[in-house]
């Protein structure tokens, strides 16, 4: 596993099957994302409302942060993966 890790943080809920899929591009690149399962956190509702605001008022089962900046939800992540911005993003924050 490369890097000091936890440059990528995913906030999700446990048992979210899409979240498993979403991890794959990161593992494929050798980046192990830190995963926070919101439903297991003590302050889960507070965290969810903060995430809601950070993502511009979008409810998402998953929010991905790269280098402490919000990237977005599943759709944004997949688009970035497909159009190759994900790699440059990860390089920019030193994860690669
Ligand atoms: C790739 O997609 C992301 C998310 O929509 C966008 O911000 C970025 O500008 C796109 N990059 C390219 C090279 O198209």
XYZ file of N, CA and C and ligand atoms in Angstrom:
302
model
N 0.844 -1.202 0.000
C 0.000 0.000 0.000
C 0.880 1.254 0.000
N 0.593 2.138 -0.922
C 1.402 3.337 -1.083
C 0.952 4.462 -0.164
N 1.851 5.391 0.042
C 1.475 6.663 0.643
C 1.186 6.608 2.123
N 1.053 7.769 2.699
C 0.761 7.844 4.125
C -0.707 7.587 4.397
N -1.483 7.528 3.331
C -2.898 7.141 3.395
C -3.804 8.121 4.106
N -5.059 7.785 4.049
C -6.116 8.612 4.612
C -6.162 10.002 4.010
N -5.540 10.133 2.844
C -5.700 11.351 2.067
C -7.091 11.314 1.454
N -7.567 10.089 1.277
C -8.906 9.910 0.750
C -9.799 9.393 1.867
N -10.867 10.090 2.126
C -11.810 9.667 3.153
C -13.191 9.548 2.521
N -13.815 8.426 2.771
C -15.165 8.235 2.278
C -16.122 8.148 3.458
N -17.160 8.951 3.390
C -18.210 8.868 4.402
C -19.368 8.100 3.791
N -19.702 7.018 4.420
C -20.778 6.213 3.853
C -21.605 5.633 4.983
N -22.508 4.774 4.629
C -23.225 4.019 5.646
C -22.893 2.555 5.438
N -22.813 1.805 6.505
C -22.420 0.419 6.351
C -23.517 -0.348 5.627
N -23.100 -1.306 4.837
C -24.063 -2.089 4.086
C -24.499 -1.413 2.804
N -23.833 -0.307 2.463
C -24.131 0.362 1.201
C -23.334 -0.334 0.109
N -24.042 -1.038 -0.776
C -23.309 -1.909 -1.697
C -22.602 -1.111 -2.786
N -23.146 0.054 -3.144
C -22.460 0.921 -4.099
C -21.092 1.346 -3.570
N -21.020 1.485 -2.239
C -19.787 1.964 -1.640
C -18.646 0.990 -1.862
N -18.995 -0.261 -1.945
C -17.999 -1.278 -2.223
C -17.431 -1.089 -3.630
N -18.316 -0.800 -4.559
C -17.924 -0.559 -5.952
C -17.039 0.673 -6.059
N -17.426 1.691 -5.307
C -16.773 2.986 -5.386
C -15.337 2.949 -4.855
N -15.079 2.015 -3.955
C -13.723 1.870 -3.415
C -12.746 1.343 -4.457
N -13.258 0.614 -5.429
C -12.388 -0.115 -6.347
C -11.383 0.748 -7.110
N -11.816 1.899 -7.676
C -10.819 2.717 -8.378
C -9.646 3.094 -7.487
N -9.911 3.341 -6.209
C -8.840 3.721 -5.293
C -7.906 2.551 -5.024
N -8.486 1.397 -4.741
C -7.657 0.223 -4.492
C -6.857 -0.137 -5.740
N -7.503 0.045 -6.908
C -6.829 -0.208 -8.174
C -5.596 0.661 -8.347
N -5.620 1.847 -7.775
C -4.501 2.778 -7.872
C -3.538 2.628 -6.702
N -3.866 1.749 -5.772
C -3.005 1.530 -4.618
C -3.221 2.537 -3.499
N -4.368 3.172 -3.509
C -4.701 4.135 -2.450
C -5.783 3.514 -1.580
N -5.505 3.399 -0.297
C -6.505 2.840 0.595
C -7.310 3.950 1.235
N -8.550 4.118 0.815
C -9.348 5.178 1.416
C -9.744 4.845 2.851
N -9.792 5.847 3.686
C -10.349 5.665 5.017
C -11.855 5.719 4.879
N -12.527 4.808 5.517
C -13.972 4.758 5.370
C -14.633 5.000 6.712
N -15.476 6.015 6.740
C -16.237 6.322 7.947
C -17.670 5.877 7.711
N -18.122 4.959 8.520
C -19.502 4.506 8.384
C -20.372 5.331 9.310
N -21.105 6.228 8.691
C -21.818 7.245 9.462
C -22.796 6.673 10.465
N -23.447 5.586 10.088
C -24.441 5.039 11.008
C -23.811 4.413 12.249
N -22.484 4.288 12.251
C -21.814 3.756 13.435
C -21.191 4.847 14.288
N -21.312 6.093 13.809
C -20.710 7.204 14.533
C -21.699 7.787 15.529
N -21.146 8.266 16.641
C -21.973 8.839 17.685
C -22.699 10.083 17.196
N -21.989 10.889 16.398
C -22.571 12.156 15.951
C -23.038 12.058 14.506
N -23.590 10.916 14.172
C -23.904 10.659 12.784
C -24.848 11.686 12.161
N -25.875 12.132 12.875
C -26.809 13.068 12.243
C -26.156 14.437 12.040
N -25.308 14.850 12.981
C -24.578 16.111 12.814
C -23.638 16.008 11.620
N -22.930 14.886 11.546
C -21.990 14.708 10.445
C -22.723 14.692 9.111
N -23.878 14.048 9.100
C -24.632 13.994 7.856
C -25.131 15.368 7.426
N -25.498 16.209 8.376
C -25.976 17.529 7.961
C -24.810 18.403 7.497
N -23.626 18.218 8.088
C -22.449 18.936 7.597
C -22.108 18.487 6.176
N -22.153 17.189 5.954
C -21.866 16.653 4.623
C -22.879 17.147 3.599
N -24.120 17.237 4.050
C -25.184 17.728 3.185
C -24.887 19.151 2.726
N -24.424 19.979 3.651
C -24.086 21.358 3.302
C -22.856 21.415 2.406
N -21.845 20.621 2.743
C -20.612 20.627 1.957
C -20.841 20.168 0.527
N -21.783 19.275 0.357
C -22.006 18.767 -0.996
C -23.022 19.611 -1.753
N -23.275 20.796 -1.260
C -24.142 21.730 -1.963
C -25.606 21.343 -1.905
N -25.999 20.762 -0.792
C -27.396 20.435 -0.610
C -27.859 19.194 -1.324
N -26.916 18.284 -1.548
C -27.289 17.021 -2.169
C -27.214 15.910 -1.148
N -28.281 15.133 -1.076
C -28.235 13.961 -0.214
C -27.566 12.841 -0.963
N -26.565 12.283 -0.356
C -25.826 11.228 -1.022
C -25.541 10.144 0.005
N -25.603 8.895 -0.418
C -25.248 7.814 0.496
C -23.746 7.772 0.703
N -23.049 8.561 -0.115
C -21.602 8.516 -0.046
C -21.013 9.880 -0.391
N -20.077 10.332 0.434
C -19.338 11.545 0.109
C -17.863 11.216 0.148
N -17.167 11.642 -0.870
C -15.743 11.348 -0.952
C -14.948 12.635 -0.789
N -13.964 12.578 0.100
C -13.045 13.690 0.290
C -11.672 13.279 -0.210
N -11.076 14.163 -0.971
C -9.702 13.934 -1.420
C -8.875 15.105 -0.911
N -7.869 14.796 -0.092
C -7.025 15.843 0.455
C -7.812 16.898 1.201
N -8.749 16.445 2.021
C -9.592 17.280 2.891
C -10.547 18.212 2.144
N -10.644 18.037 0.830
C -11.659 18.784 0.070
C -12.705 17.809 -0.438
N -13.954 18.248 -0.424
C -14.991 17.341 -0.899
C -14.906 17.197 -2.414
N -14.939 15.959 -2.844
C -14.964 15.687 -4.278
C -16.416 15.577 -4.731
N -17.170 14.830 -3.977
C -18.579 14.675 -4.308
C -19.057 13.288 -3.984
N -20.149 12.924 -4.587
C -20.737 11.616 -4.357
C -20.294 10.612 -5.395
N -21.066 9.561 -5.491
C -20.716 8.456 -6.372
C -20.569 8.906 -7.833
N -21.522 9.705 -8.301
C -21.517 10.095 -9.713
C -20.251 10.875 -10.050
N -19.932 11.863 -9.232
C -18.749 12.685 -9.479
C -17.487 11.833 -9.457
N -17.431 10.926 -8.493
C -16.266 10.066 -8.396
C -16.104 9.215 -9.652
N -17.211 8.658 -10.107
C -17.150 7.807 -11.289
C -16.760 8.596 -12.534
N -17.308 9.799 -12.649
C -16.945 10.646 -13.797
C -15.452 10.969 -13.753
N -14.954 11.324 -12.585
C -13.540 11.655 -12.442
C -12.654 10.452 -12.733
N -13.138 9.293 -12.388
C -12.392 8.075 -12.669
C -12.343 7.830 -14.178
N -13.492 8.002 -14.818
C -13.585 7.736 -16.251
C -12.813 8.782 -17.060
N -12.900 10.037 -16.686
C -12.203 11.065 -17.468
C -10.775 11.347 -16.970
N -10.315 10.489 -16.072
C -8.900 10.518 -15.646
C -8.511 11.678 -14.744
N -9.483 12.434 -14.263
C -9.128 13.499 -13.326
C -8.787 12.935 -11.953
N -9.295 11.737 -11.675
C -9.048 11.150 -10.359
C -7.550 10.969 -10.094
N -6.845 10.470 -11.088
C -5.407 10.261 -10.937
C -4.682 11.584 -10.683
N -5.021 12.613 -11.454
C -4.341 13.903 -11.232
C -4.712 14.504 -9.891
N -5.964 14.292 -9.475
C -6.372 14.755 -8.148
C -5.544 14.092 -7.055
N -5.387 12.782 -7.180
C -4.655 12.031 -6.173
C -3.186 12.416 -6.174
N -2.656 12.688 -7.358
C -1.261 13.138 -7.439
C -1.112 14.513 -6.811
N -2.090 15.358 -7.046
C -2.042 16.736 -6.522
C -2.012 16.749 -4.996
N -2.655 15.768 -4.364
C -2.676 15.753 -2.902
C -1.615 14.814 -2.333
N -0.799 14.254 -3.224
C 0.307 13.429 -2.763
C -0.051 12.000 -2.406
N -1.209 11.556 -2.854
C -1.611 10.187 -2.552
C -0.972 9.194 -3.523
N -0.495 9.710 -4.638
C 0.149 8.832 -5.626
C 1.578 9.269 -5.860
C -13.879 15.321 -15.302
O -15.068 15.346 -14.584
C -15.061 16.183 -13.448
C -16.386 16.003 -12.691
O -17.478 16.262 -13.500
C -14.827 17.626 -13.888
O -14.792 18.461 -12.762
C -13.517 17.697 -14.642
O -13.325 19.006 -15.111
C -13.503 16.718 -15.784
N -12.182 16.720 -16.391
C -11.991 16.583 -17.686
C -10.561 16.550 -18.118
O -12.910 16.481 -18.482
